[in-house]
Short mmCIF file of C-alpha atoms in Angstrom, two decimals:
data_model
loop_
_atom_site.label_atom_id
_atom_site.label_comp_id
_atom_site.label_asym_id
_atom_site.label_seq_id
_atom_site.Cartn_x
_atom_site.Cartn_y
_atom_site.Cartn_z
CA MET I 1 5.26 5.04 -26.36
CA ASP I 2 7.37 7.59 -26.34
CA ASP I 3 10.02 8.91 -23.65
CA SER I 4 7.73 11.15 -21.78
CA GLU I 5 8.14 11.02 -18.18
CA PHE I 6 5.21 8.90 -16.56
CA TRP I 7 2.68 9.74 -14.17
CA MET I 8 2.12 7.71 -11.53
CA VAL I 9 -1.41 8.54 -9.92
CA GLY I 10 -1.94 5.97 -6.32
CA GLU I 11 -4.95 4.65 -4.34
CA VAL I 12 -3.85 4.62 -0.36
CA TYR I 13 -7.21 3.87 1.33
CA ASN I 14 -8.51 7.04 3.85
CA TYR I 15 -5.58 9.18 2.78
CA ASN I 16 -6.38 12.55 3.42
CA ILE I 17 -4.46 15.67 1.86
CA ASN I 18 -4.41 17.02 5.46
CA ASN I 19 -1.65 14.07 6.18
CA GLY I 20 0.54 15.94 4.00
CA ARG I 21 3.01 13.67 2.93
CA TRP I 22 2.66 10.90 5.31
CA PHE I 23 0.26 8.38 5.67
CA ASP I 24 -0.25 6.95 9.55
CA PHE I 25 -1.07 3.01 9.23
CA GLY I 26 -0.90 2.88 13.18
CA ASP I 27 2.26 0.94 14.25
CA LYS I 28 4.48 3.36 11.38
CA LYS I 29 4.13 6.01 8.62
CA VAL I 30 4.87 6.29 5.77
CA ASP I 31 5.58 8.64 2.96
CA PHE I 32 4.15 7.34 -0.64
CA PHE I 33 5.31 10.42 -1.98
CA ALA I 34 8.88 8.85 -2.06
CA GLN I 35 8.00 5.96 -3.56
CA GLU I 36 7.56 7.28 -7.30
CA ILE I 37 4.40 8.29 -6.08
CA HIS I 38 3.20 11.67 -7.78
CA SER I 39 -0.24 12.21 -6.33
CA LEU I 40 -2.80 10.61 -4.49
CA ILE I 41 -6.23 10.03 -4.27
CA ASN I 42 -7.66 12.25 -1.85
CA PHE I 43 -10.41 10.61 0.23
CA GLY I 44 -10.63 13.53 2.37
CA PHE I 45 -12.58 15.70 -0.03
CA LYS I 46 -15.75 14.55 0.41
CA TYR I 47 -15.39 16.12 4.01
CA ASP I 48 -13.50 19.09 3.34
CA ALA I 49 -15.99 20.20 0.91
CA GLU I 50 -18.44 20.34 3.41
CA LYS I 51 -16.31 23.87 4.48
CA ASP I 52 -16.83 27.31 2.79
CA TYR I 53 -15.35 28.04 -0.75
CA GLU I 54 -13.10 29.78 1.06
CA SER I 55 -11.35 27.78 3.36
CA LEU I 56 -11.52 24.68 0.98
CA PHE I 57 -9.55 26.53 -1.96
CA SER I 58 -7.13 28.48 0.91
CA SER I 59 -5.94 25.26 2.71
CA TYR I 60 -5.64 23.27 -0.13
CA SER I 61 -3.63 25.70 -2.13
CA ARG I 62 -1.49 26.40 1.28
CA LEU I 63 -0.80 22.33 1.68
CA LEU I 64 -0.08 21.87 -2.02
CA HIS I 65 2.80 24.52 -2.53
CA ASN I 66 4.20 23.73 0.94
CA GLU I 67 4.03 20.58 2.12
CA LEU I 68 2.71 18.48 -1.09
CA LYS I 69 4.69 21.08 -2.93
CA GLY I 70 5.84 19.15 -6.39
CA GLN I 71 3.64 16.45 -5.41
CA GLY I 72 -0.80 16.36 -6.20
CA VAL I 73 -3.65 14.63 -4.68
CA LEU I 74 -6.86 13.83 -7.45
CA ASN I 75 -10.15 14.68 -5.51
CA TYR I 76 -13.85 13.45 -5.79
CA LEU I 77 -17.28 13.83 -4.84
CA SER I 78 -18.42 10.20 -4.94
CA SER I 79 -16.95 6.82 -6.07
CA HIS I 80 -17.53 2.97 -6.45
CA ASP I 81 -16.66 2.07 -3.18
CA ASP I 82 -16.54 5.03 -0.90
CA GLY I 83 -19.77 4.77 0.90
CA HIS I 84 -19.89 8.67 1.89
CA PRO I 85 -19.70 10.48 -0.99
CA PHE I 86 -20.09 13.97 -0.83
CA ASP I 87 -24.19 15.17 -0.62
CA PRO I 88 -25.45 11.50 -1.28
CA GLU I 89 -29.33 12.80 -1.69
CA ARG I 90 -27.98 14.83 -4.47
CA ASN I 91 -29.71 18.30 -2.73
CA ARG I 92 -26.34 20.86 -3.84
CA PRO I 93 -25.40 19.48 -6.91
CA MET I 94 -24.38 22.51 -8.12
CA GLU I 95 -22.39 23.21 -4.90
CA ALA I 96 -20.99 20.48 -5.55
CA ALA I 97 -19.60 20.96 -9.19
CA THR I 98 -18.28 24.25 -8.42
CA LYS I 99 -15.90 22.78 -5.41
CA LEU I 100 -14.56 19.95 -7.02
CA LEU I 101 -14.07 21.72 -10.63
CA LEU I 102 -12.42 24.93 -9.08
CA SER I 103 -10.36 23.06 -6.13
CA PRO I 104 -6.57 23.07 -6.04
CA GLY I 105 -5.45 19.36 -7.07
CA ALA I 106 -6.60 17.28 -9.85
CA SER I 107 -10.50 16.31 -10.26
CA GLN I 108 -12.40 13.40 -10.71
CA ILE I 109 -15.69 13.09 -12.35
CA TYR I 110 -17.63 9.78 -11.28
CA TYR I 111 -20.65 8.78 -13.63
CA GLY I 112 -23.44 10.47 -13.41
CA ASP I 113 -21.98 12.97 -11.01
CA GLU I 114 -22.99 15.56 -13.82
CA LEU I 115 -26.41 14.30 -14.21
CA CYS I 116 -27.62 13.86 -10.62
CA ARG I 117 -27.35 9.90 -10.96
CA PRO I 118 -29.16 8.49 -7.54
CA LEU I 119 -26.58 7.13 -5.09
CA ILE I 120 -29.53 5.84 -2.66
CA VAL I 121 -31.16 2.99 -4.74
CA ASP I 122 -34.08 1.57 -3.18
CA GLY I 123 -33.56 -2.27 -2.86
CA ALA I 124 -29.32 -1.51 -2.97
CA GLU I 125 -27.12 -2.82 -0.59
CA GLY I 126 -23.62 -1.26 0.18
CA ASP I 127 -21.50 -0.20 -2.72
CA ALA I 128 -24.82 -1.17 -5.05
CA ASN I 129 -25.94 2.21 -4.08
CA LEU I 130 -23.18 3.59 -5.75
CA ARG I 131 -23.19 2.05 -8.90
CA SER I 132 -26.35 2.29 -10.26
CA LEU I 133 -27.42 2.77 -13.81
CA MET I 134 -26.95 5.64 -15.90
CA ASP I 135 -29.74 6.77 -17.34
CA TRP I 136 -28.71 8.35 -20.78
CA SER I 137 -32.35 9.67 -21.47
CA LEU I 138 -31.66 12.90 -19.03
CA ILE I 139 -29.44 13.98 -21.37
CA GLY I 140 -30.72 17.02 -23.97
CA SER I 141 -34.74 16.28 -22.59
CA GLU I 142 -37.29 18.91 -22.65
CA ASP I 143 -38.24 16.97 -19.66
CA THR I 144 -35.21 16.77 -17.38
CA ALA I 145 -34.40 20.61 -17.72
CA ASN I 146 -32.60 20.30 -14.18
CA ALA I 147 -30.14 17.68 -15.66
CA ASN I 148 -29.12 19.58 -18.70
CA LYS I 149 -28.51 22.66 -16.29
CA ILE I 150 -26.49 20.68 -14.13
CA LEU I 151 -24.46 18.83 -17.14
CA GLU I 152 -23.73 22.44 -18.58
CA HIS I 153 -22.39 23.75 -15.09
CA TYR I 154 -20.05 20.98 -15.15
CA GLN I 155 -19.16 21.71 -19.19
CA LYS I 156 -17.88 25.35 -18.51
CA LEU I 157 -16.48 24.42 -15.28
CA GLY I 158 -14.39 21.57 -17.18
CA ARG I 159 -13.42 23.12 -19.95
CA PHE I 160 -12.30 26.31 -17.75
CA ARG I 161 -10.11 24.09 -15.71
CA ARG I 162 -9.35 22.07 -18.94
CA GLY I 163 -7.99 25.47 -20.29
CA HIS I 164 -6.28 26.87 -17.71
CA PRO I 165 -3.63 25.12 -15.64
CA ALA I 166 -3.75 27.89 -12.98
CA VAL I 167 -7.07 26.82 -11.61
CA GLY I 168 -5.72 22.93 -10.52
CA ALA I 169 -2.49 24.41 -10.23
CA GLY I 170 -1.63 27.76 -9.42
CA ILE I 171 -2.01 29.75 -6.29
CA HIS I 172 -5.13 30.73 -4.76
CA GLN I 173 -5.09 33.90 -3.43
CA MET I 174 -8.53 35.81 -2.47
CA ILE I 175 -9.33 39.31 -3.65
CA SER I 176 -12.42 40.24 -1.68
CA LYS I 177 -14.70 38.55 0.75
CA GLU I 178 -18.01 40.32 -0.75
CA PRO I 179 -18.27 40.13 -3.27
CA TYR I 180 -16.44 37.18 -3.47
CA LEU I 181 -13.88 36.88 -5.91
CA PHE I 182 -9.89 34.89 -6.04
CA SER I 183 -7.45 34.76 -8.51
CA ARG I 184 -4.61 31.86 -9.36
CA SER I 185 -1.46 32.12 -10.55
CA TYR I 186 0.56 29.31 -12.52
CA GLU I 187 3.83 30.12 -13.82
CA ASP I 188 6.65 27.75 -14.91
CA ALA I 189 9.40 28.23 -17.49
CA SER I 190 7.38 27.58 -20.27
CA LEU I 191 3.71 29.01 -19.51
CA GLU I 192 2.04 31.78 -17.30
CA ASP I 193 -1.04 31.48 -16.29
CA LEU I 194 -3.87 33.97 -14.75
CA VAL I 195 -7.38 33.82 -14.16
CA LEU I 196 -10.06 35.52 -11.65
CA ILE I 197 -13.24 33.82 -10.53
CA GLY I 198 -16.51 35.11 -8.88
CA LEU I 199 -18.65 33.18 -6.71
CA ASP I 200 -22.11 33.49 -5.01
CA LEU I 201 -22.40 36.57 -7.06
CA GLU I 202 -25.52 38.33 -7.46
CA PRO I 203 -27.55 37.84 -10.62
CA GLY I 204 -28.18 40.54 -13.18
CA LEU I 205 -25.55 43.93 -12.90
CA LYS I 206 -22.45 42.95 -11.19
CA ILE I 207 -19.35 45.21 -11.03
CA LEU I 208 -15.94 43.62 -9.48
CA LYS I 209 -13.10 45.14 -9.07
CA THR I 210 -9.82 43.32 -10.70
CA GLY I 211 -7.49 44.48 -7.89
CA SER I 212 -4.05 43.50 -9.61
CA VAL I 213 -4.61 40.23 -11.10
CA PHE I 214 -5.63 42.54 -14.52
CA LYS I 215 -5.00 46.21 -15.50
CA ASP I 216 -6.41 48.64 -17.27
CA GLY I 217 -6.95 48.50 -20.44
CA SER I 218 -7.38 44.36 -20.52
CA GLU I 219 -9.66 42.60 -22.90
CA LEU I 220 -11.17 39.96 -20.46
CA ARG I 221 -13.79 37.13 -20.99
CA ASP I 222 -16.20 35.62 -18.92
CA ALA I 223 -16.16 32.06 -20.19
CA TYR I 224 -19.19 30.98 -18.18
CA SER I 225 -21.87 33.69 -19.79
CA GLY I 226 -19.74 34.40 -22.52
CA TRP I 227 -19.27 37.91 -21.78
CA THR I 228 -16.48 40.57 -22.93
CA GLY I 229 -15.26 43.68 -22.27
CA LYS I 230 -12.25 45.71 -20.88
CA VAL I 231 -10.68 46.93 -17.18
CA ARG I 232 -11.66 50.16 -16.65
CA ASN I 233 -11.00 52.10 -13.65
CA GLY I 234 -9.95 48.85 -11.93
CA GLN I 235 -12.94 47.22 -12.44
CA VAL I 236 -15.55 45.32 -14.98
CA SER I 237 -19.00 45.79 -15.27
CA ILE I 238 -21.03 42.24 -16.12
CA ASP I 239 -24.64 41.95 -16.94
CA SER I 240 -25.75 38.26 -16.28
CA GLU I 241 -28.33 36.23 -15.04
CA HIS I 242 -25.22 33.85 -13.72
CA GLY I 243 -23.75 33.92 -9.99
CA ILE I 244 -20.80 33.04 -10.88
CA VAL I 245 -17.75 34.95 -13.27
CA LEU I 246 -14.78 33.03 -14.58
CA LEU I 247 -12.56 36.04 -16.08
CA GLU I 248 -9.77 35.02 -18.49
CA LYS I 249 -7.36 37.24 -21.21
CA LEU I 250 -9.61 37.51 -24.07
CA GLU I 251 -6.49 35.88 -26.45
CA LYS I 252 -6.48 33.05 -24.01
CA ALA I 253 -10.12 32.16 -24.43
CA LEU I 254 -11.35 29.19 -25.52
#
């Protein structure tokens, strides 16, 4: 083992990011972040994910860059022992993936989230519902086009998140409400990262204002559709079948 700093993620059952630094046991409050723990599992994400995108993203960014500055949270949709997962019937898998992987903070994908593994199983009791068998035949099969579409969505978002620290660690800023566009910016002593993301957009031609995020002449790539082009007159024109864009500078494209 080298001399790299150790990163500690803690589990305090029912800790919620909205608790800030303090967890209330009823008879006392404890700041676990002062106990050499850098990040805590966020048991509140499954409830917060019911909010609209902007309410979710802006509140998490505000907390992580103020009261929890220098600390972190680990978000999840479902887990092995949480009987109240987000969307237990798997009716909103694309939305679930988008919220998990584009929310400020770290993201944990529980096995099968990316393929809609059932969380309600006939004959199962309690946590057994959360630990059903993984159906590997869902991957790549022509008969399971929906599962493959969901998996591809997770993969695209995951690659974009991995390549851009700004997504999870950057400052969130809404650019426009309609269409819904926002930026994430991250900067430290050795790195600057900036992305522009659009959600709930109309399929087809999209003319999106980049504001002050990317200047005229900037060469951009949409990591979701593969589109490449330049900013002209403060906007980009993207023709894709998708309702999401993940814009990055072309020289930083994965």
